[in-house]
Amino acid sequence: MEKEAIVLRYSKRLFRDYRIDTHCGLVARAFGARKIIFTKEDAGLKKSLDKVTEKFGGPFETIFREDWKNALKELKTQGFYITHLTAFGIPFQKKIPEIRNKTKLLVLIGSEKVPREFFELSDCNVSVTLQPHSEVAALAVFLHEFFEGSELEKKFLNARKEIIPQEKGRKTAKLA
Amino acid sequence: MEKEAIVLRYSKRLFRDYRIDTHCGLVARAFGARKIIFTKEDAGLKKSLDKVTEKFGGPFETIFREDWKNALKELKTQGFYITHLTAFGIPFQKKIPEIRNKTKLLVLIGSEKVPREFFELSDCNVSVTLQPHSEVAALAVFLHEFFEGSELEKKFLNARKEIIPQEKGRKTAKLA
């Protein structure tokens, strides 16, 4: 059975978080998640992410749920296993063998401060290194470990453009 | 012999890049690099990163080299193997078995546009997924693969504070 991942990003709509939100969305898509949920509506953010999906393929969806607690409970009811990435959690390398067996994964990522429900409603609080760093990085490493590298071979559908790997320089190809 | 990694981040001193630069620095430190070199002086950035090192330990150094081409050549002379992370390169999973054997690694990361010398002066141009995403994420996944997870067990020295992993909630301890 194919594994499915969704990311929920607690966003605070601070100007300084805008690019980090974009990076979270791009990383979710590139590392095999099928959807990212942000907790604050932001039309520009959705536009940026949808543009990448239109160009480089999907499926990948960006949605907003200000009622994120409901979203979380709905996904739990649908059988999603909820993992919260936090510098304060149990080192992920101890938990990942178990988490890899889940077929439906919801990954919660916050920023410096997250609501206490992130800790309480999640099935598991894990850290990617016990150091302060970046939710973007934590998400990438965690999805990479969850999908065990298979995300690197993912075929994106309905792409208009693709990158052709080169030893030096940049090459892309137009599709269909 | 212990492996050593340094990161060189091509920064453009755009306001919008400031937090991404900070994330690059924090990720470099958390994933086992001993130094990050930025190409544009920024006292605030250095202060933020040094503060984390003072609190959570090191060694980790943040320096600036506007003459980054010289820095790059010096490191090459010192035996550093230069890997440029770019969405346009060869998938890293094909190159990493060889790169893991290097004991001195310089990782170049750019932003949307990088100077062509990044492609030309590097020993190897590799991509972490062939999708547009985030230099922060690419750096984390690449260092994680270079150090083969050993970075997750790294002991940081002279820390004043450390995180105590918890199933739920946040706990830190003051050290010496």
mmCIF file of C-alpha atoms in Angstrom:
data_model
loop_
_atom_site.group_PDB
_atom_site.id
_atom_site.type_symbol
_atom_site.label_atom_id
_atom_site.label_comp_id
_atom_site.label_asym_id
_atom_site.label_seq_id
_atom_site.Cartn_x
_atom_site.Cartn_y
_atom_site.Cartn_z
ATOM 1 C CA MET A 1 0.000 0.000 0.000
ATOM 2 C CA GLU A 2 1.306 3.414 -0.886
ATOM 3 C CA LYS A 3 2.079 5.779 1.966
ATOM 4 C CA GLU A 4 0.448 9.170 2.224
ATOM 5 C CA ALA A 5 1.690 12.277 4.015
ATOM 6 C CA ILE A 6 0.036 15.607 4.764
ATOM 7 C CA VAL A 7 1.747 18.558 6.455
ATOM 8 C CA LEU A 8 0.075 21.043 8.783
ATOM 9 C CA ARG A 9 2.029 24.252 9.292
ATOM 10 C CA TYR A 10 1.081 26.531 12.155
ATOM 11 C CA SER A 11 1.603 29.952 10.651
ATOM 12 C CA LYS A 12 1.406 33.230 12.432
ATOM 13 C CA ARG A 13 0.999 35.542 9.433
ATOM 14 C CA LEU A 14 4.052 37.518 10.447
ATOM 15 C CA PHE A 15 5.717 39.168 7.516
ATOM 16 C CA ARG A 16 9.016 37.586 8.471
ATOM 17 C CA ASP A 17 7.471 34.126 8.222
ATOM 18 C CA TYR A 18 6.261 34.480 4.662
ATOM 19 C CA ARG A 19 9.293 33.017 2.920
ATOM 20 C CA ILE A 20 9.670 30.302 5.518
ATOM 21 C CA ASP A 21 6.028 29.337 4.866
ATOM 22 C CA THR A 22 6.802 29.163 1.150
ATOM 23 C CA HIS A 23 9.827 26.952 1.821
ATOM 24 C CA CYS A 24 7.689 24.680 4.031
ATOM 25 C CA GLY A 25 5.190 24.273 1.188
ATOM 26 C CA LEU A 26 7.847 23.610 -1.446
ATOM 27 C CA VAL A 27 9.582 21.091 0.789
ATOM 28 C CA ALA A 28 6.309 19.310 1.573
ATOM 29 C CA ARG A 29 5.696 18.924 -2.188
ATOM 30 C CA ALA A 30 9.275 18.028 -3.170
ATOM 31 C CA PHE A 31 9.589 15.417 -0.401
ATOM 32 C CA GLY A 32 6.439 13.559 -1.306
ATOM 33 C CA ALA A 33 3.576 15.018 0.755
ATOM 34 C CA ARG A 34 0.340 15.475 -1.143
ATOM 35 C CA LYS A 35 -1.012 18.464 0.737
ATOM 36 C CA ILE A 36 -0.035 21.286 3.064
ATOM 37 C CA ILE A 37 -2.494 22.941 5.407
ATOM 38 C CA PHE A 38 -1.667 26.415 6.713
ATOM 39 C CA THR A 39 -3.542 27.812 9.667
ATOM 40 C CA LYS A 40 -3.822 31.377 8.298
ATOM 41 C CA GLU A 41 -5.302 32.270 4.927
ATOM 42 C CA ASP A 42 -2.756 33.781 2.550
ATOM 43 C CA ALA A 43 -3.693 34.084 -1.118
ATOM 44 C CA GLY A 44 -0.173 35.056 -2.248
ATOM 45 C CA LEU A 45 1.348 32.011 -0.576
ATOM 46 C CA LYS A 46 -1.166 29.678 -2.226
ATOM 47 C CA LYS A 47 -0.540 31.321 -5.590
ATOM 48 C CA SER A 48 3.241 30.806 -5.317
ATOM 49 C CA LEU A 49 2.882 27.165 -4.384
ATOM 50 C CA ASP A 50 0.181 26.388 -6.967
ATOM 51 C CA LYS A 51 2.371 27.943 -9.649
ATOM 52 C CA VAL A 52 5.192 25.513 -8.866
ATOM 53 C CA THR A 53 2.765 22.582 -8.996
ATOM 54 C CA GLU A 54 1.333 23.749 -12.335
ATOM 55 C CA LYS A 55 4.835 24.023 -13.742
ATOM 56 C CA PHE A 56 6.611 21.019 -12.208
ATOM 57 C CA GLY A 57 3.667 18.709 -11.560
ATOM 58 C CA GLY A 58 1.656 17.252 -8.730
ATOM 59 C CA PRO A 59 -0.640 16.286 -7.271
ATOM 60 C CA PHE A 60 -0.043 18.806 -4.504
ATOM 61 C CA GLU A 61 -2.576 20.931 -2.753
ATOM 62 C CA THR A 62 -2.318 24.020 -0.535
ATOM 63 C CA ILE A 63 -5.243 24.714 1.752
ATOM 64 C CA PHE A 64 -6.043 26.928 4.741
ATOM 65 C CA ARG A 65 -7.835 25.933 7.892
ATOM 66 C CA GLU A 66 -8.095 28.595 10.558
ATOM 67 C CA ASP A 67 -10.071 25.939 12.462
ATOM 68 C CA TRP A 68 -6.968 23.781 12.445
ATOM 69 C CA LYS A 69 -8.007 21.873 15.569
ATOM 70 C CA ASN A 70 -10.992 20.541 13.661
ATOM 71 C CA ALA A 71 -8.806 19.712 10.677
ATOM 72 C CA LEU A 72 -6.526 17.787 12.966
ATOM 73 C CA LYS A 73 -9.386 15.862 14.568
ATOM 74 C CA GLU A 74 -10.892 15.046 11.164
ATOM 75 C CA LEU A 75 -7.591 13.646 9.935
ATOM 76 C CA LYS A 76 -7.208 11.633 13.138
ATOM 77 C CA THR A 77 -10.665 10.138 12.516
ATOM 78 C CA GLN A 78 -9.545 9.264 8.985
ATOM 79 C CA GLY A 79 -6.701 7.224 10.451
ATOM 80 C CA PHE A 80 -3.825 9.668 10.134
ATOM 81 C CA TYR A 81 -0.988 9.183 12.598
ATOM 82 C CA ILE A 82 -0.001 12.586 13.940
ATOM 83 C CA THR A 83 3.657 13.422 14.408
ATOM 84 C CA HIS A 84 4.673 16.803 15.749
ATOM 85 C CA LEU A 85 8.198 17.913 14.910
ATOM 86 C CA THR A 86 9.670 19.870 17.802
ATOM 87 C CA ALA A 87 13.209 20.400 19.083
ATOM 88 C CA PHE A 88 11.889 19.202 22.478
ATOM 89 C CA GLY A 89 10.620 15.774 21.402
ATOM 90 C CA ILE A 90 12.107 12.287 21.424
ATOM 91 C CA PRO A 91 14.926 11.927 18.862
ATOM 92 C CA PHE A 92 13.201 10.824 15.649
ATOM 93 C CA GLN A 93 15.754 8.116 14.980
ATOM 94 C CA LYS A 94 14.271 6.200 17.940
ATOM 95 C CA LYS A 95 10.707 6.497 16.670
ATOM 96 C CA ILE A 96 11.076 6.319 12.910
ATOM 97 C CA PRO A 97 11.075 2.507 12.560
ATOM 98 C CA GLU A 98 7.570 2.505 14.053
ATOM 99 C CA ILE A 99 6.372 5.612 12.205
ATOM 100 C CA ARG A 100 7.539 4.202 8.856
ATOM 101 C CA ASN A 101 4.885 1.494 9.198
ATOM 102 C CA LYS A 102 2.070 4.040 9.171
ATOM 103 C CA THR A 103 0.378 4.456 5.827
ATOM 104 C CA LYS A 104 -1.235 7.808 6.654
ATOM 105 C CA LEU A 105 0.936 10.431 8.274
ATOM 106 C CA LEU A 106 0.125 13.960 9.358
ATOM 107 C CA VAL A 107 3.228 16.005 10.183
ATOM 108 C CA LEU A 108 2.749 19.081 12.350
ATOM 109 C CA ILE A 109 5.298 21.855 12.138
ATOM 110 C CA GLY A 110 5.248 25.111 14.016
ATOM 111 C CA SER A 111 7.528 28.029 14.442
ATOM 112 C CA GLU A 112 9.155 29.281 17.646
ATOM 113 C CA LYS A 113 5.966 29.079 19.656
ATOM 114 C CA VAL A 114 3.273 26.503 18.960
ATOM 115 C CA PRO A 115 -0.019 26.013 20.760
ATOM 116 C CA ARG A 116 0.105 23.372 23.497
ATOM 117 C CA GLU A 117 -2.450 21.318 21.543
ATOM 118 C CA PHE A 118 0.344 20.450 19.114
ATOM 119 C CA PHE A 119 1.975 18.494 21.912
ATOM 120 C CA GLU A 120 -1.277 17.116 23.261
ATOM 121 C CA LEU A 121 -3.213 16.119 20.166
ATOM 122 C CA SER A 122 -0.260 14.498 18.414
ATOM 123 C CA ASP A 123 0.453 10.785 18.706
ATOM 124 C CA CYS A 124 4.139 11.478 18.925
ATOM 125 C CA ASN A 125 6.457 14.466 19.512
ATOM 126 C CA VAL A 126 9.808 13.972 17.835
ATOM 127 C CA SER A 127 12.906 16.067 17.351
ATOM 128 C CA VAL A 128 15.224 16.165 14.368
ATOM 129 C CA THR A 129 18.452 16.860 16.278
ATOM 130 C CA LEU A 130 17.981 18.287 19.772
ATOM 131 C CA GLN A 131 19.203 21.654 18.562
ATOM 132 C CA PRO A 132 17.398 24.806 17.536
ATOM 133 C CA HIS A 133 17.389 25.070 13.746
ATOM 134 C CA SER A 134 14.649 25.175 11.113
ATOM 135 C CA GLU A 135 11.203 23.689 10.618
ATOM 136 C CA VAL A 136 11.982 23.586 6.891
ATOM 137 C CA ALA A 137 14.998 21.363 7.503
ATOM 138 C CA ALA A 138 13.250 19.205 10.091
ATOM 139 C CA LEU A 139 10.366 18.583 7.682
ATOM 140 C CA ALA A 140 12.672 17.621 4.817
ATOM 141 C CA VAL A 141 14.790 15.199 6.845
ATOM 142 C CA PHE A 142 11.734 13.665 8.474
ATOM 143 C CA LEU A 143 9.839 13.085 5.203
ATOM 144 C CA HIS A 144 13.048 11.747 3.641
ATOM 145 C CA GLU A 145 13.320 9.228 6.468
ATOM 146 C CA PHE A 146 9.600 8.417 6.432
ATOM 147 C CA PHE A 147 9.624 7.652 2.692
ATOM 148 C CA GLU A 148 13.102 6.052 3.011
ATOM 149 C CA GLY A 149 14.424 7.916 -0.023
ATOM 150 C CA SER A 150 11.669 6.691 -2.332
ATOM 151 C CA GLU A 151 10.436 10.314 -2.562
ATOM 152 C CA LEU A 152 13.622 11.103 -4.498
ATOM 153 C CA GLU A 153 12.337 8.966 -7.366
ATOM 154 C CA LYS A 154 8.790 10.335 -7.293
ATOM 155 C CA LYS A 155 7.235 11.001 -10.702
ATOM 156 C CA PHE A 156 5.245 14.218 -10.670
ATOM 157 C CA LEU A 157 2.192 14.191 -12.915
ATOM 158 C CA ASN A 158 0.999 16.795 -15.414
ATOM 159 C CA ALA A 159 4.247 18.755 -15.291
ATOM 160 C CA ARG A 160 4.818 21.349 -17.993
ATOM 161 C CA LYS A 161 8.515 21.501 -17.315
ATOM 162 C CA GLU A 162 11.196 19.260 -15.901
ATOM 163 C CA ILE A 163 14.800 19.575 -14.839
ATOM 164 C CA ILE A 164 17.324 17.499 -16.777
ATOM 165 C CA PRO A 165 20.199 16.692 -14.379
ATOM 166 C CA GLN A 166 23.569 18.059 -15.510
ATOM 167 C CA GLU A 167 27.165 17.735 -14.327
ATOM 168 C CA LYS A 168 27.547 21.510 -14.894
ATOM 169 C CA GLY A 169 24.980 24.205 -15.637
ATOM 170 C CA ARG A 170 21.204 24.285 -15.877
ATOM 171 C CA LYS A 171 18.930 22.429 -18.261
ATOM 172 C CA THR A 172 15.158 22.115 -18.309
ATOM 173 C CA ALA A 173 12.794 20.522 -20.810
ATOM 174 C CA LYS A 174 9.286 21.590 -21.782
ATOM 175 C CA LEU A 175 6.790 18.767 -21.625
ATOM 176 C CA ALA A 176 3.657 18.141 -23.702
ATOM 177 C CA MET B 1 39.560 10.072 10.749
ATOM 178 C CA GLU B 2 36.779 12.423 11.647
ATOM 179 C CA LYS B 3 34.965 14.134 8.810
ATOM 180 C CA GLU B 4 34.775 17.885 8.571
ATOM 181 C CA ALA B 5 32.205 20.017 6.785
ATOM 182 C CA ILE B 6 32.069 23.744 6.037
ATOM 183 C CA VAL B 7 29.159 25.519 4.359
ATOM 184 C CA LEU B 8 29.444 28.516 2.035
ATOM 185 C CA ARG B 9 26.199 30.404 1.534
ATOM 186 C CA TYR B 10 25.948 32.862 -1.331
ATOM 187 C CA SER B 11 23.866 35.625 0.171
ATOM 188 C CA LYS B 12 22.499 38.612 -1.603
ATOM 189 C CA ARG B 13 21.730 40.829 1.392
ATOM 190 C CA LEU B 14 18.108 41.097 0.401
ATOM 191 C CA PHE B 15 15.865 41.730 3.344
ATOM 192 C CA ARG B 16 13.721 38.774 2.373
ATOM 193 C CA ASP B 17 16.735 36.465 2.613
ATOM 194 C CA TYR B 18 17.616 37.351 6.173
ATOM 195 C CA ARG B 19 15.656 34.617 7.906
ATOM 196 C CA ILE B 20 16.613 32.058 5.311
ATOM 197 C CA ASP B 21 20.272 32.942 5.969
ATOM 198 C CA THR B 22 19.667 32.406 9.683
ATOM 199 C CA HIS B 23 18.064 29.025 9.011
ATOM 200 C CA CYS B 24 21.035 28.053 6.796
ATOM 201 C CA GLY B 25 23.416 28.882 9.637
ATOM 202 C CA LEU B 26 21.410 27.038 12.270
ATOM 203 C CA VAL B 27 21.077 23.990 10.031
ATOM 204 C CA ALA B 28 24.805 24.000 9.248
ATOM 205 C CA ARG B 29 25.527 23.934 12.999
ATOM 206 C CA ALA B 30 22.802 21.443 13.975
ATOM 207 C CA PHE B 31 23.774 18.989 11.210
ATOM 208 C CA GLY B 32 27.435 18.862 12.105
ATOM 209 C CA ALA B 33 29.253 21.527 10.049
ATOM 210 C CA ARG B 34 31.891 23.470 11.948
ATOM 211 C CA LYS B 35 31.628 26.746 10.072
ATOM 212 C CA ILE B 36 29.424 28.766 7.759
ATOM 213 C CA ILE B 37 30.801 31.393 5.414
ATOM 214 C CA PHE B 38 28.420 34.060 4.110
ATOM 215 C CA THR B 39 29.394 36.193 1.161
ATOM 216 C CA LYS B 40 27.938 39.445 2.537
ATOM 217 C CA GLU B 41 28.816 40.929 5.919
ATOM 218 C CA ASP B 42 25.864 41.037 8.293
ATOM 219 C CA ALA B 43 26.536 41.739 11.965
ATOM 220 C CA GLY B 44 22.985 40.908 13.084
ATOM 221 C CA LEU B 45 23.100 37.516 11.418
ATOM 222 C CA LYS B 46 26.432 36.664 13.074
ATOM 223 C CA LYS B 47 25.084 37.797 16.439
ATOM 224 C CA SER B 48 22.006 35.543 16.154
ATOM 225 C CA LEU B 49 24.066 32.514 15.214
ATOM 226 C CA ASP B 50 26.804 33.128 17.797
ATOM 227 C CA LYS B 51 24.143 33.429 20.474
ATOM 228 C CA VAL B 52 22.824 29.959 19.695
ATOM 229 C CA THR B 53 26.359 28.542 19.813
ATOM 230 C CA GLU B 54 27.064 30.245 23.151
ATOM 231 C CA LYS B 55 23.852 28.812 24.562
ATOM 232 C CA PHE B 56 23.718 25.325 23.025
ATOM 233 C CA GLY B 57 27.413 24.696 22.366
ATOM 234 C CA GLY B 58 29.875 24.389 19.547
ATOM 235 C CA PRO B 59 32.363 24.631 18.083
ATOM 236 C CA PHE B 60 30.618 26.572 15.318
ATOM 237 C CA GLU B 61 31.831 29.658 13.569
ATOM 238 C CA THR B 62 30.120 32.245 11.357
ATOM 239 C CA ILE B 63 32.368 34.257 9.077
ATOM 240 C CA PHE B 64 32.022 36.584 6.093
ATOM 241 C CA ARG B 65 34.057 36.569 2.934
ATOM 242 C CA GLU B 66 33.038 39.048 0.278
ATOM 243 C CA ASP B 67 36.033 37.658 -1.652
ATOM 244 C CA TRP B 68 34.328 34.270 -1.628
ATOM 245 C CA LYS B 69 36.156 33.098 -4.751
ATOM 246 C CA ASN B 70 39.429 33.361 -2.847
ATOM 247 C CA ALA B 71 37.904 31.585 0.130
ATOM 248 C CA LEU B 72 36.797 28.806 -2.158
ATOM 249 C CA LYS B 73 40.235 28.467 -3.757
ATOM 250 C CA GLU B 74 41.950 28.466 -0.351
ATOM 251 C CA LEU B 75 39.718 25.665 0.869
ATOM 252 C CA LYS B 76 40.327 23.727 -2.333
ATOM 253 C CA THR B 77 44.084 24.060 -1.713
ATOM 254 C CA GLN B 78 43.522 22.742 1.806
ATOM 255 C CA GLY B 79 41.988 19.602 0.336
ATOM 256 C CA PHE B 80 38.298 20.375 0.671
ATOM 257 C CA TYR B 81 36.034 18.603 -1.807
ATOM 258 C CA ILE B 82 33.540 21.132 -3.133
ATOM 259 C CA THR B 83 29.926 20.115 -3.605
ATOM 260 C CA HIS B 84 27.418 22.609 -4.943
ATOM 261 C CA LEU B 85 23.791 21.899 -4.104
ATOM 262 C CA THR B 86 21.557 22.921 -6.994
ATOM 263 C CA ALA B 87 18.203 21.716 -8.276
ATOM 264 C CA PHE B 88 19.926 21.292 -11.665
ATOM 265 C CA GLY B 89 22.684 18.880 -10.602
ATOM 266 C CA ILE B 90 23.043 15.109 -10.639
ATOM 267 C CA PRO B 91 20.736 13.432 -8.078
ATOM 268 C CA PHE B 92 22.784 13.285 -4.854
ATOM 269 C CA GLN B 93 21.829 9.684 -4.202
ATOM 270 C CA LYS B 94 24.050 8.717 -7.172
ATOM 271 C CA LYS B 95 27.038 10.668 -5.884
ATOM 272 C CA ILE B 96 26.798 10.333 -2.130
ATOM 273 C CA PRO B 97 28.619 6.974 -1.786
ATOM 274 C CA GLU B 98 31.695 8.653 -3.288
ATOM 275 C CA ILE B 99 31.268 11.955 -1.434
ATOM 276 C CA ARG B 100 30.928 10.143 1.919
ATOM 277 C CA ASN B 101 34.538 9.040 1.568
ATOM 278 C CA LYS B 102 35.788 12.614 1.600
ATOM 279 C CA THR B 103 37.095 13.786 4.945
ATOM 280 C CA LYS B 104 36.909 17.502 4.146
ATOM 281 C CA LEU B 105 33.750 18.763 2.528
ATOM 282 C CA LEU B 106 32.766 22.262 1.448
ATOM 283 C CA VAL B 107 29.073 22.577 0.627
ATOM 284 C CA LEU B 108 28.026 25.518 -1.540
ATOM 285 C CA ILE B 109 24.461 26.741 -1.318
ATOM 286 C CA GLY B 110 22.972 29.639 -3.209
ATOM 287 C CA SER B 111 19.597 31.145 -3.615
ATOM 288 C CA GLU B 112 17.546 31.479 -6.805
ATOM 289 C CA LYS B 113 20.451 32.800 -8.833
ATOM 290 C CA VAL B 114 24.028 31.823 -8.161
ATOM 291 C CA PRO B 115 27.165 32.954 -9.951
ATOM 292 C CA ARG B 116 28.313 30.591 -12.692
ATOM 293 C CA GLU B 117 31.536 29.988 -10.740
ATOM 294 C CA PHE B 118 29.501 27.910 -8.311
ATOM 295 C CA PHE B 119 28.991 25.412 -11.116
ATOM 296 C CA GLU B 120 32.505 25.743 -12.453
ATOM 297 C CA LEU B 121 34.688 25.780 -9.347
ATOM 298 C CA SER B 122 32.855 22.954 -7.616
ATOM 299 C CA ASP B 123 34.004 19.355 -7.900
ATOM 300 C CA CYS B 124 30.435 18.201 -8.126
ATOM 301 C CA ASN B 125 26.968 19.722 -8.711
ATOM 302 C CA VAL B 126 24.262 17.687 -7.042
ATOM 303 C CA SER B 127 20.531 18.030 -6.551
ATOM 304 C CA VAL B 128 18.447 17.008 -3.563
ATOM 305 C CA THR B 129 15.290 16.081 -5.474
ATOM 306 C CA LEU B 130 15.019 17.573 -8.969
ATOM 307 C CA GLN B 131 12.335 19.941 -7.756
ATOM 308 C CA PRO B 132 12.425 23.577 -6.726
ATOM 309 C CA HIS B 133 12.316 23.812 -2.927
ATOM 310 C CA SER B 134 14.660 25.197 -0.286
ATOM 311 C CA GLU B 135 18.406 25.522 0.198
ATOM 312 C CA VAL B 136 17.779 25.058 3.927
ATOM 313 C CA ALA B 137 16.177 21.660 3.308
ATOM 314 C CA ALA B 138 18.745 20.609 0.717
ATOM 315 C CA LEU B 139 21.574 21.431 3.127
ATOM 316 C CA ALA B 140 20.015 19.471 5.985
ATOM 317 C CA VAL B 141 19.298 16.347 3.948
ATOM 318 C CA PHE B 142 22.721 16.463 2.317
ATOM 319 C CA LEU B 143 24.659 16.837 5.595
ATOM 320 C CA HIS B 144 22.474 14.136 7.161
ATOM 321 C CA GLU B 145 23.437 11.799 4.318
ATOM 322 C CA PHE B 146 27.093 12.852 4.361
ATOM 323 C CA PHE B 147 27.444 12.163 8.090
ATOM 324 C CA GLU B 148 25.160 9.104 7.771
ATOM 325 C CA GLY B 149 23.093 10.103 10.790
ATOM 326 C CA SER B 150 26.113 10.330 13.113
ATOM 327 C CA GLU B 151 25.453 14.101 13.343
ATOM 328 C CA LEU B 152 22.287 13.272 15.289
ATOM 329 C CA GLU B 153 24.443 12.007 18.149
ATOM 330 C CA LYS B 154 26.903 14.900 18.081
ATOM 331 C CA LYS B 155 27.962 16.215 21.490
ATOM 332 C CA PHE B 156 28.175 19.991 21.470
ATOM 333 C CA LEU B 157 30.853 21.431 23.715
ATOM 334 C CA ASN B 158 30.665 24.286 26.229
ATOM 335 C CA ALA B 159 26.872 24.454 26.112
ATOM 336 C CA ARG B 160 25.141 26.469 28.815
ATOM 337 C CA LYS B 161 21.813 24.826 28.133
ATOM 338 C CA GLU B 162 20.538 21.579 26.696
ATOM 339 C CA ILE B 163 17.220 20.142 25.648
ATOM 340 C CA ILE B 164 15.989 17.111 27.573
ATOM 341 C CA PRO B 165 13.851 15.025 25.181
ATOM 342 C CA GLN B 166 10.242 14.610 26.308
ATOM 343 C CA GLU B 167 7.231 12.622 25.113
ATOM 344 C CA LYS B 168 5.091 15.748 25.684
ATOM 345 C CA GLY B 169 6.048 19.332 26.429
ATOM 346 C CA ARG B 170 9.325 21.204 26.693
ATOM 347 C CA LYS B 171 12.227 20.656 29.060
ATOM 348 C CA THR B 172 15.687 22.178 29.114
ATOM 349 C CA ALA B 173 18.521 21.913 31.617
ATOM 350 C CA LYS B 174 21.085 24.531 32.609
ATOM 351 C CA LEU B 175 24.628 23.261 32.441
ATOM 352 C CA ALA B 176 27.609 24.235 34.554
#
